[in-house]
Structure formats: structure tokens, C-alpha cells
Coordinates of N, CA and C and ligand atoms in Angstrom, one line a residue:
M1 N 159.6 84.7 31.7 CA 160.3 84.6 33.1 C 159.9 83.1 33.7
T2 N 159.3 82.2 32.8 CA 159.0 80.9 33.5 C 160.4 80.3 34.0
G3 N 160.4 79.6 35.1 CA 161.5 79.0 35.7 C 162.4 79.9 36.2
D4 N 162.1 81.2 36.3 CA 163.1 82.2 37.0 C 162.8 82.7 38.6
L5 N 161.7 82.1 39.0 CA 161.2 82.6 40.3 C 161.3 81.5 41.2
L6 N 162.0 81.7 42.6 CA 162.3 80.8 43.3 C 161.7 81.5 44.8
L7 N 160.5 80.9 45.2 CA 160.1 81.3 46.5 C 160.6 80.7 47.6
H8 N 161.2 81.4 48.4 CA 161.6 80.8 49.7 C 160.4 81.2 50.8
G9 N 159.9 80.1 51.3 CA 159.1 80.1 52.3 C 158.9 78.7 53.3
Y10 N 157.7 78.6 53.7 CA 157.4 77.5 54.9 C 155.9 77.3 54.6
F11 N 155.6 76.1 55.0 CA 154.3 75.9 54.6 C 153.4 76.9 55.3
R12 N 153.7 77.0 56.4 CA 152.8 77.6 57.5 C 152.9 79.1 57.4
S13 N 153.6 79.6 57.1 CA 153.9 80.8 57.0 C 152.8 81.6 56.2
S14 N 152.0 82.6 56.9 CA 150.9 83.4 56.3 C 151.4 84.5 55.1
A15 N 152.7 84.9 55.6 CA 153.3 85.9 54.7 C 153.6 85.3 53.3
A16 N 154.3 83.9 53.1 CA 154.8 83.2 52.2 C 153.4 82.6 51.3
W17 N 152.5 82.6 52.1 CA 151.1 82.1 51.6 C 150.6 83.1 50.6
R18 N 150.7 84.5 51.1 CA 150.0 85.6 50.3 C 150.9 85.3 48.8
V19 N 152.0 85.3 49.1 CA 153.0 85.3 47.6 C 152.4 84.1 46.9
R20 N 152.2 83.0 47.4 CA 151.5 81.7 46.5 C 150.6 82.1 46.0
I21 N 149.5 82.7 46.8 CA 148.3 83.0 46.0 C 148.4 84.0 45.0
A22 N 149.4 85.0 44.9 CA 149.3 86.0 44.1 C 150.2 85.5 42.9
L23 N 151.2 84.8 43.2 CA 151.5 83.8 41.5 C 150.6 83.1 41.3
N24 N 149.8 82.3 41.9 CA 148.8 81.3 41.2 C 147.7 82.2 40.6
L25 N 147.4 83.5 41.2 CA 146.4 84.1 40.5 C 146.8 84.8 39.1
K26 N 147.9 85.4 39.1 CA 148.6 85.6 37.8 C 148.8 84.3 36.8
G27 N 148.9 83.0 37.3 CA 149.2 81.9 36.5 C 150.8 82.2 36.3
V28 N 151.7 82.7 37.1 CA 153.3 82.6 36.9 C 153.5 81.5 37.6
P29 N 154.6 80.8 36.9 CA 155.2 79.3 37.4 C 156.3 79.9 38.4
Y30 N 156.5 79.0 39.6 CA 157.8 79.5 40.4 C 158.0 78.2 41.2
A31 N 159.3 78.1 41.5 CA 159.9 76.9 42.4 C 159.6 77.4 43.7
Q32 N 160.0 76.4 44.7 CA 159.9 76.9 45.9 C 161.2 76.1 46.8
A33 N 161.7 77.2 47.5 CA 162.7 76.5 48.6 C 162.0 76.7 50.1
F34 N 162.2 75.8 51.0 CA 161.8 75.3 52.1 C 162.8 76.0 53.3
R35 N 162.5 76.8 54.1 CA 162.9 77.4 55.3 C 162.4 77.0 56.4
H36 N 162.7 75.8 57.3 CA 161.8 75.4 58.5 C 161.9 76.5 59.6
L37 N 160.9 77.1 59.7 CA 160.8 77.9 61.0 C 160.9 77.6 62.2
R38 N 160.2 76.4 62.2 CA 160.6 76.2 63.8 C 162.0 75.6 64.2
R39 N 162.7 75.1 63.2 CA 164.1 74.8 63.3 C 165.0 75.6 63.4
G40 N 164.6 77.0 63.0 CA 165.4 78.0 62.6 C 166.0 78.2 61.4
E41 N 165.6 77.7 60.4 CA 166.1 77.7 59.4 C 166.1 78.9 58.6
Q42 N 165.3 79.7 59.3 CA 165.5 81.5 58.6 C 166.3 82.2 58.8
S43 N 167.4 81.6 60.0 CA 168.4 82.4 60.5 C 169.4 81.6 60.2
A44 N 169.6 80.8 59.1 CA 170.8 80.1 58.4 C 171.8 81.3 57.8
P45 N 173.0 81.5 57.7 CA 173.8 82.4 57.1 C 173.5 82.6 55.6
D46 N 173.3 81.4 54.9 CA 173.2 81.6 53.4 C 172.0 82.4 53.3
Y47 N 170.9 82.1 54.2 CA 169.6 82.9 53.8 C 169.8 84.1 54.4
L48 N 170.3 84.5 55.3 CA 170.3 85.8 56.1 C 171.4 86.6 55.0
A49 N 171.9 86.2 54.3 CA 172.9 86.7 53.2 C 171.6 87.3 52.0
Q50 N 170.9 86.7 52.1 CA 169.7 87.1 51.1 C 168.6 87.9 51.8
N51 N 168.4 87.7 52.7 CA 167.4 88.3 53.7 C 167.9 88.7 54.9
P52 N 168.4 90.0 55.3 CA 169.0 90.2 56.7 C 168.0 90.2 57.7
Q53 N 166.5 90.0 57.2 CA 165.6 90.4 58.3 C 165.1 88.7 59.0
G54 N 165.8 87.7 58.1 CA 165.8 86.6 58.7 C 164.1 86.0 58.9
L55 N 163.6 86.2 57.6 CA 161.8 86.3 57.8 C 161.7 85.7 56.2
V56 N 160.7 84.9 56.1 CA 160.0 84.3 55.0 C 158.9 85.0 54.5
P57 N 158.2 85.4 53.4 CA 159.3 85.0 52.2 C 160.1 85.7 51.6
A58 N 160.9 85.3 50.9 CA 161.6 86.1 49.8 C 161.7 85.4 48.5
L59 N 161.8 86.1 47.7 CA 161.5 85.8 46.3 C 163.1 85.9 45.1
D60 N 163.3 85.1 45.0 CA 164.8 84.9 44.0 C 164.1 85.3 42.7
V61 N 164.8 86.6 42.3 CA 164.3 86.7 40.5 C 165.2 86.7 39.8
A62 N 165.7 85.4 38.9 CA 167.0 85.2 38.0 C 167.3 86.6 37.3
G63 N 168.6 86.9 37.7 CA 169.2 88.0 36.9 C 169.0 89.3 37.6
R64 N 168.0 89.2 38.4 CA 167.7 90.4 39.4 C 168.3 90.5 40.6
G65 N 167.9 89.5 41.3 CA 167.9 89.8 42.9 C 167.2 89.1 43.8
T66 N 167.2 89.3 44.9 CA 166.0 88.7 45.6 C 165.2 89.9 46.4
L67 N 163.6 89.8 46.3 CA 162.8 90.5 46.6 C 162.5 90.1 48.3
T68 N 162.2 91.3 48.9 CA 161.7 90.6 50.1 C 160.6 91.3 50.8
Q69 N 160.0 91.2 51.8 CA 158.5 91.7 52.1 C 157.5 91.2 51.3
S70 N 156.4 90.6 52.0 CA 155.2 90.1 51.1 C 154.7 90.8 50.2
L71 N 154.1 91.9 50.8 CA 153.3 93.0 50.0 C 154.3 93.7 48.9
A72 N 155.5 94.0 49.3 CA 156.4 94.3 48.2 C 156.5 93.8 46.9
I73 N 156.5 91.8 47.5 CA 156.5 91.1 46.3 C 155.4 91.1 45.5
V74 N 154.2 91.0 46.4 CA 152.8 90.9 45.5 C 152.8 92.5 44.5
E75 N 153.2 93.3 45.0 CA 152.9 94.5 44.1 C 154.0 94.3 43.0
W76 N 155.0 93.8 43.3 CA 156.2 93.6 42.3 C 155.3 92.4 41.1
I77 N 154.7 91.4 41.7 CA 154.0 90.7 40.7 C 153.1 91.4 39.9
E78 N 152.3 92.5 40.8 CA 150.9 93.0 40.0 C 151.7 93.8 38.9
E79 N 152.9 94.6 39.2 CA 153.3 95.4 38.0 C 154.1 94.5 37.0
S80 N 154.4 93.3 37.2 CA 155.4 92.7 36.1 C 154.6 91.5 35.4
F81 N 153.5 91.4 35.8 CA 152.9 90.2 34.9 C 151.6 90.6 34.5
P82 N 151.2 90.4 33.3 CA 149.6 90.2 33.1 C 148.7 89.5 33.7
G83 N 147.7 89.4 33.6 CA 147.0 88.4 34.0 C 145.8 89.2 34.8
P84 N 145.1 88.8 35.6 CA 144.0 89.3 36.6 C 144.6 90.4 37.4
A85 N 144.0 91.3 37.7 CA 144.6 92.9 38.3 C 144.5 92.2 39.9
L86 N 145.3 92.3 40.9 CA 145.5 92.2 42.1 C 144.9 93.1 43.0
L87 N 145.0 94.7 42.1 CA 144.7 95.9 42.6 C 143.7 96.3 41.8
P88 N 142.5 96.8 42.1 CA 141.4 97.7 41.2 C 142.1 98.7 40.5
G89 N 141.7 99.4 39.4 CA 142.5 100.6 38.7 C 142.0 101.7 39.6
A90 N 141.1 102.3 40.2 CA 140.9 103.6 40.5 C 141.8 103.8 41.7
P91 N 142.4 104.9 42.0 CA 143.2 105.1 42.9 C 142.4 105.2 44.3
W92 N 141.1 105.5 44.6 CA 140.4 105.6 46.0 C 140.1 104.0 46.0
A93 N 139.9 103.1 45.2 CA 139.5 101.6 45.5 C 140.9 101.2 45.8
R94 N 141.9 101.4 45.2 CA 143.1 101.0 45.3 C 143.4 101.3 46.8
A95 N 143.4 102.2 47.1 CA 143.7 102.8 48.5 C 142.9 101.7 49.6
R96 N 141.5 101.3 49.4 CA 140.8 100.7 49.9 C 141.4 99.4 50.1
V97 N 141.8 98.8 49.0 CA 142.4 97.7 49.0 C 143.4 97.4 50.0
R98 N 144.3 98.4 49.6 CA 145.7 98.5 50.5 C 145.1 98.6 51.8
A99 N 144.1 99.2 52.4 CA 144.0 99.4 53.7 C 143.5 98.4 54.3
L100 N 142.7 97.4 53.9 CA 142.2 96.2 54.3 C 143.5 95.3 54.2
A101 N 144.4 95.1 53.3 CA 145.4 94.4 53.3 C 146.5 94.9 54.6
G102 N 146.6 96.0 54.6 CA 147.3 96.5 55.9 C 146.7 96.3 57.6
I103 N 145.6 96.2 57.3 CA 145.0 95.8 58.4 C 145.6 94.6 59.1
I104 N 145.6 93.4 58.2 CA 146.2 92.0 58.5 C 147.7 92.2 58.5
A105 N 148.5 92.9 57.4 CA 149.8 92.7 57.2 C 150.5 93.6 57.8
C106 N 149.9 94.8 58.2 CA 151.0 95.6 59.0 C 150.4 95.8 60.9
D107 N 149.0 95.6 61.1 CA 148.7 95.7 62.4 C 148.2 94.3 63.1
V108 N 148.3 93.3 62.3 CA 147.7 91.8 62.8 C 149.2 91.0 62.8
H109 N 149.2 90.8 61.9 CA 150.5 89.6 61.8 C 151.6 90.2 62.4
P110 N 152.2 91.0 62.0 CA 153.5 91.3 63.0 C 153.6 90.9 64.5
I111 N 152.3 91.0 65.1 CA 152.7 90.9 66.4 C 152.0 89.6 67.0
Q112 N 151.7 88.8 66.0 CA 151.7 87.0 66.3 C 152.4 86.4 65.7
N113 N 153.7 87.2 65.1 CA 154.5 86.2 64.3 C 155.3 85.3 65.1
L114 N 155.9 84.2 65.1 CA 156.6 83.4 65.5 C 157.5 83.7 66.5
R115 N 158.4 84.9 65.9 CA 159.5 85.7 66.9 C 159.0 86.4 67.9
V116 N 157.9 86.8 67.6 CA 156.9 87.8 68.8 C 156.8 87.0 70.0
L117 N 156.0 85.8 69.4 CA 156.0 85.0 70.6 C 156.7 84.2 71.2
V118 N 157.8 83.9 70.5 CA 158.9 83.2 71.1 C 159.7 84.2 72.1
Y119 N 159.6 85.5 71.8 CA 160.4 86.2 72.7 C 159.5 86.6 74.1
L120 N 158.3 86.7 73.8 CA 157.2 86.8 75.0 C 157.4 85.5 76.0
K121 N 157.5 84.4 75.3 CA 157.4 83.2 76.3 C 159.0 82.9 77.0
R122 N 159.8 83.0 75.8 CA 161.4 82.6 76.7 C 162.0 83.6 76.9
D123 N 161.8 84.9 76.5 CA 162.4 86.2 77.2 C 161.8 86.8 78.3
L124 N 160.2 86.9 78.0 CA 159.6 87.7 79.1 C 158.9 86.8 80.1
G125 N 158.9 85.6 80.0 CA 158.7 84.4 80.8 C 156.9 84.3 80.9
A126 N 156.2 84.6 79.7 CA 154.8 84.4 79.5 C 154.7 83.1 79.5
G127 N 153.8 82.4 79.9 CA 153.1 80.9 79.6 C 152.4 80.8 78.5
Q128 N 152.2 79.7 78.0 CA 151.9 79.5 76.7 C 150.3 80.0 76.8
P129 N 149.2 79.7 77.9 CA 148.0 80.2 77.9 C 148.2 81.8 77.4
A130 N 149.0 82.4 77.9 CA 149.0 83.8 78.0 C 149.3 84.4 76.6
V131 N 150.6 83.4 76.1 CA 151.0 83.9 74.5 C 149.8 83.5 73.5
D132 N 149.2 82.5 73.7 CA 147.8 82.4 72.9 C 146.8 83.5 73.0
A133 N 146.7 83.7 74.2 CA 145.4 84.7 74.3 C 145.9 86.1 73.8
F134 N 147.4 86.3 73.8 CA 148.0 87.4 73.2 C 147.8 87.7 71.7
A135 N 147.8 86.4 71.3 CA 147.8 86.3 69.5 C 146.1 86.2 69.5
R136 N 145.4 85.6 70.2 CA 144.0 85.7 69.9 C 143.3 87.0 69.8
H137 N 143.9 87.6 70.9 CA 143.3 89.2 71.5 C 143.7 89.8 69.8
W138 N 145.1 90.0 69.4 CA 145.2 90.9 68.3 C 144.5 90.5 67.2
I139 N 144.8 89.0 66.8 CA 144.0 88.7 65.8 C 142.2 88.9 65.6
S140 N 141.7 88.9 67.1 CA 140.6 89.5 66.8 C 140.2 91.2 67.0
L141 N 140.8 91.9 67.2 CA 140.7 93.1 66.8 C 141.1 93.3 65.5
G142 N 141.8 93.1 64.9 CA 142.3 93.0 63.2 C 140.8 92.4 62.5
L143 N 140.4 91.3 62.9 CA 139.3 90.6 62.3 C 138.1 91.2 62.5
D144 N 137.7 91.9 63.7 CA 136.8 93.1 63.6 C 136.4 93.9 63.2
A145 N 137.7 94.5 62.7 CA 137.8 96.1 61.8 C 137.6 95.2 60.4
V146 N 138.1 94.4 59.8 CA 137.9 93.6 58.5 C 136.4 93.5 58.2
E147 N 135.9 93.0 59.3 CA 134.4 92.4 59.4 C 133.6 93.7 58.9
A148 N 133.8 94.8 59.8 CA 133.2 96.3 59.6 C 133.4 96.6 58.4
R149 N 134.5 96.3 57.8 CA 134.9 96.9 56.6 C 133.8 96.5 55.2
L150 N 134.0 95.1 55.5 CA 133.4 94.4 54.4 C 131.7 94.4 54.6
A151 N 131.4 95.4 55.5 CA 130.2 95.9 55.5 C 129.9 96.9 54.1
E152 N 130.8 97.4 53.8 CA 130.9 98.6 52.8 C 130.3 98.1 51.4
A153 N 129.9 99.1 50.8 CA 129.1 98.7 49.6 C 130.0 98.4 48.4
E154 N 131.5 99.0 48.7 CA 132.6 98.2 47.4 C 132.8 96.6 47.6
T155 N 132.3 96.2 49.0 CA 132.5 94.6 48.9 C 131.5 93.9 48.0
G156 N 132.2 92.9 47.4 CA 131.3 92.1 46.5 C 131.5 90.6 47.1
A157 N 131.6 89.7 46.3 CA 132.2 88.2 46.7 C 133.2 88.1 47.0
F158 N 133.9 89.1 47.2 CA 135.4 89.1 47.6 C 135.3 90.4 48.3
C159 N 136.7 90.7 49.2 CA 137.0 91.9 49.9 C 136.6 93.3 49.0
H160 N 136.8 93.0 47.9 CA 136.6 94.4 46.7 C 135.9 93.7 45.5
G161 N 134.7 94.1 45.4 CA 134.0 93.4 44.3 C 134.1 92.1 44.1
D162 N 133.8 91.6 42.9 CA 133.4 90.5 42.6 C 134.8 89.6 42.0
A163 N 136.0 90.2 42.3 CA 137.4 89.3 41.8 C 138.5 89.5 42.9
P164 N 139.0 88.6 43.2 CA 140.1 88.1 44.2 C 141.1 89.5 43.9
G165 N 141.8 89.6 45.2 CA 143.0 90.6 44.9 C 143.7 90.7 46.3
M166 N 144.3 91.7 46.6 CA 145.5 91.8 47.5 C 144.7 91.7 49.0
A167 N 143.7 92.3 48.9 CA 143.0 92.2 50.4 C 142.8 90.7 50.9
D168 N 142.2 90.0 49.7 CA 141.6 88.7 49.9 C 143.2 88.1 50.1
L169 N 144.1 88.0 49.6 CA 145.2 87.0 49.5 C 146.1 87.4 51.0
C170 N 145.9 88.6 51.5 CA 146.1 88.9 52.8 C 145.1 88.2 53.9
L171 N 143.8 88.4 53.8 CA 143.1 87.9 54.7 C 143.0 86.6 54.9
V172 N 142.9 85.4 53.6 CA 142.8 83.9 53.7 C 143.8 83.3 54.8
P173 N 145.0 83.8 54.4 CA 146.3 83.1 55.5 C 146.0 83.3 56.5
Q174 N 145.8 84.7 57.0 CA 145.5 85.2 58.4 C 144.4 84.2 59.1
L175 N 143.4 83.7 58.3 CA 142.4 83.0 58.9 C 143.1 81.8 59.4
G176 N 143.8 81.2 58.7 CA 144.5 79.9 59.1 C 145.4 80.3 60.4
N177 N 146.2 81.3 60.4 CA 146.7 81.6 61.8 C 145.4 81.6 63.0
A178 N 144.5 82.5 62.6 CA 143.4 82.3 63.8 C 142.9 81.2 64.2
R179 N 142.6 80.4 63.2 CA 142.4 78.6 63.7 C 143.4 78.1 64.3
R180 N 144.3 78.2 64.2 CA 145.6 77.7 64.7 C 145.7 78.2 66.1
F181 N 145.3 79.5 66.3 CA 145.2 79.8 67.9 C 144.0 79.6 68.8
G182 N 143.1 78.8 67.9 CA 141.9 78.5 68.5 C 140.6 79.4 68.4
L183 N 140.6 80.2 67.8 CA 139.5 81.3 67.4 C 138.3 80.6 66.5
D184 N 137.2 80.9 67.1 CA 135.9 80.7 66.4 C 135.5 81.7 65.6
L185 N 135.9 81.2 64.4 CA 135.5 82.3 63.3 C 134.1 82.8 63.0
A186 N 133.2 82.1 63.8 CA 131.7 82.3 63.6 C 131.4 83.4 63.8
R187 N 132.2 84.4 64.7 CA 131.4 85.6 64.7 C 131.8 86.7 63.9
W188 N 132.9 86.4 62.7 CA 132.9 87.1 61.4 C 132.4 86.6 60.3
P189 N 130.8 86.4 60.0 CA 130.3 86.1 58.9 C 130.5 86.7 57.8
R190 N 131.2 87.8 57.4 CA 131.3 88.5 56.3 C 132.9 87.9 55.9
V191 N 133.5 87.9 57.0 CA 134.7 87.5 56.5 C 134.9 85.8 56.1
L192 N 133.9 85.0 56.8 CA 133.9 83.8 56.5 C 133.2 83.6 54.9
R193 N 132.5 84.4 54.7 CA 131.9 84.4 53.2 C 132.9 84.5 52.4
V194 N 133.7 85.9 52.4 CA 134.7 85.9 51.5 C 135.8 84.9 51.6
E195 N 136.1 84.3 52.7 CA 137.3 82.9 52.7 C 136.3 81.9 51.9
A196 N 135.2 81.8 51.9 CA 134.6 80.4 51.0 C 134.6 80.7 49.8
A197 N 134.5 81.9 49.1 CA 134.7 82.4 48.0 C 136.0 82.3 47.4
C198 N 137.2 82.6 48.2 CA 138.4 82.5 47.8 C 138.5 80.8 47.8
A199 N 138.2 80.1 48.7 CA 138.8 78.4 48.7 C 138.1 78.0 47.4
A200 N 137.0 78.3 46.6 CA 136.6 77.8 45.5 C 137.5 78.0 44.3
L201 N 138.7 78.9 44.5 CA 139.1 78.9 43.4 C 140.7 78.3 43.6
P202 N 141.1 77.7 42.2 CA 142.2 76.5 42.5 C 143.6 77.8 42.9
A203 N 143.6 79.0 42.6 CA 144.6 79.8 43.1 C 144.8 79.8 44.3
F204 N 143.7 79.9 45.2 CA 143.9 79.8 46.6 C 144.0 78.3 47.2
A205 N 143.2 77.6 46.5 CA 143.2 76.2 47.2 C 144.8 75.7 47.0
E206 N 145.4 75.8 45.9 CA 146.8 75.2 45.5 C 147.7 75.9 46.7
A207 N 147.3 77.2 47.0 CA 148.3 77.7 47.9 C 148.1 77.2 49.4
A208 N 147.4 76.8 49.4 CA 147.0 76.5 51.1 C 148.2 75.3 51.7
P209 N 148.4 75.6 53.1 CA 149.6 75.0 53.4 C 149.8 73.7 53.4
E210 N 148.3 72.8 53.6 CA 148.4 71.5 53.6 C 148.7 71.0 51.8
R211 N 148.9 71.8 51.2 CA 149.0 71.5 49.7 C 150.5 71.5 49.2
Q212 N 151.4 72.1 50.3 CA 152.7 72.5 49.8 C 153.6 71.4 50.2
P213 N 154.6 71.0 49.3 CA 155.8 70.1 49.7 C 156.1 69.8 51.0
D214 N 156.2 70.7 51.9 CA 157.1 70.8 53.0 C 156.2 70.8 54.1
A215 N 154.7 70.6 53.7 CA 153.5 70.2 54.8 C 153.8 69.3 55.8
E216 N 153.5 69.4 56.8 CA 153.9 68.3 57.9 C 152.3 68.0 58.7
Ligands
GSH1 N1 156.2 92.0 56.7 C1 156.9 90.5 56.5 C2 156.6 89.5 57.7 C3 157.3 88.4 57.3 C4 157.1 87.1 58.4 O1 157.1 88.0 59.6 N2 157.4 86.0 58.1 C5 157.6 84.9 59.0 C6 156.5 83.8 58.9 S1 154.8 84.4 58.2 C7 158.6 84.4 59.5 O2 159.4 84.5 58.8 N3 159.0 84.3 60.9 C8 160.1 83.7 61.3 C9 160.4 84.0 62.7 O3 159.3 84.6 63.4 O4 161.3 84.0 63.3 C10 156.6 90.1 55.3 O5 155.3 90.7 54.9 O6 157.2 89.3 54.4

């Protein structure tokens, strides 16, 4: 599969960041194409032909087509490549990891996404302070829930046990967003402990926005 994967993303996209971490954890090589979200490149006709949602990430797989939706892509990576598992083996544990990932990917990220905030500001007339407060509110609720769940016995050095996985690769990028909106993360100490464990791993460090070729 070497050289067969092309990830469409944007350095600051937390959903693309998840996929970069997953590929890095598995040790799968990939190329990147950059869609500058602030310039609207996700809405270019050639990209919409691949992903009609006009969102990143999308993953081109040579000879197969294009995958969209970061968690679907991560699950495909998990099922297609050997290497460290991104999900634990037992069904109960897998459900816990997917639930942690879902707090971020289903209930937080979608409502503080660029197009949602642009709609609030441009179409509904909300001022920038209100838009930022909206994002901080929903991110905080999600991180409160993750922090509570990290008190569970299954938590180890990472969200689930002592190996990184799908919950961690959703959490870490969301913390990048949280900081961009000015949240002080000190109120979530378990979250910060997991983030520090992730940051020590090259797979996470190399996926960070500032390490991407399109970083500004
Ligand atoms: N549920 C999607 C969300 C993708 C998404 O919202 N991507 C953002 C960047 S993190 C995006 O492309 N935003 C462009 C926009 O809002 O116009 C996924 O997990 O892939």
C-alpha cells in the first residue's frame, strides 16, 4: 500500500489531524494534499466531486476511491493495516473507546466547526465574542465529560489502558481547538495527563499542525 494513500487535509483541521495520528501510529506512509479552509478550497468543484460534503479529511486510496469521515477512515485504517491496534479487543472495551471518541467527534467538534461558526457570525449576526463563547461552551461540556470518564478504572496512561488509540487521537486535536478558543485546560488535569503521554510519542508529535507542510 506504500505510496497509495493521499490524505486531503488542512494543517489546523482537527478531523484531518486524527487521521494523521492513526496513519502514523500504524506506520503507514501517505502523501498529503492541502485544502486551505479559510480560503474556501474545500468547496472547489474538483474536491466536491470527491467529497460532496466539502469537508476535510478525505483519503484517496489508489485503485479503490475516496474515503470520507475521519472516524470511518480511522476504522478502515484499523481494519486494513497491521501494527498497534487503535481499538482494544473486547467488545465492551471497544464500545468505551468509541464512546470517548464520540464525545469529541460527534458531540463537540461538529458544533464548533468552521462552517457552523461562520454561519453564526455571517448569517445570524453573532459577534466574534459570542461566537468564541459558543465554541468554548460546547468544548468545555465535552471535556468535562471526558475528564469524568478518565476517572474510570479502564483509563491508564492513555484514555484506555497503556496504549494510545482511537479515543486519544480524537482528544488531542480537540485540545488544540480548545486552546485556539482561549480555554485554560488546567481544569481538566486527567485530560492534560493523557495529552502529555501522547505528546511524547512521535506518531502524535509528527501529526501536530505546526509540523505540517501547509502550516502558517
Ligand atoms: N465529521 C467529519 C467532520 C469533518 C470536518 O468538519 N472537517 C472540518 C475541518 S476539522 C472542515 O472541513 N471544515 C470546513 C468548513 O467548515 O467549511 C469528520 O470527522 O471527518
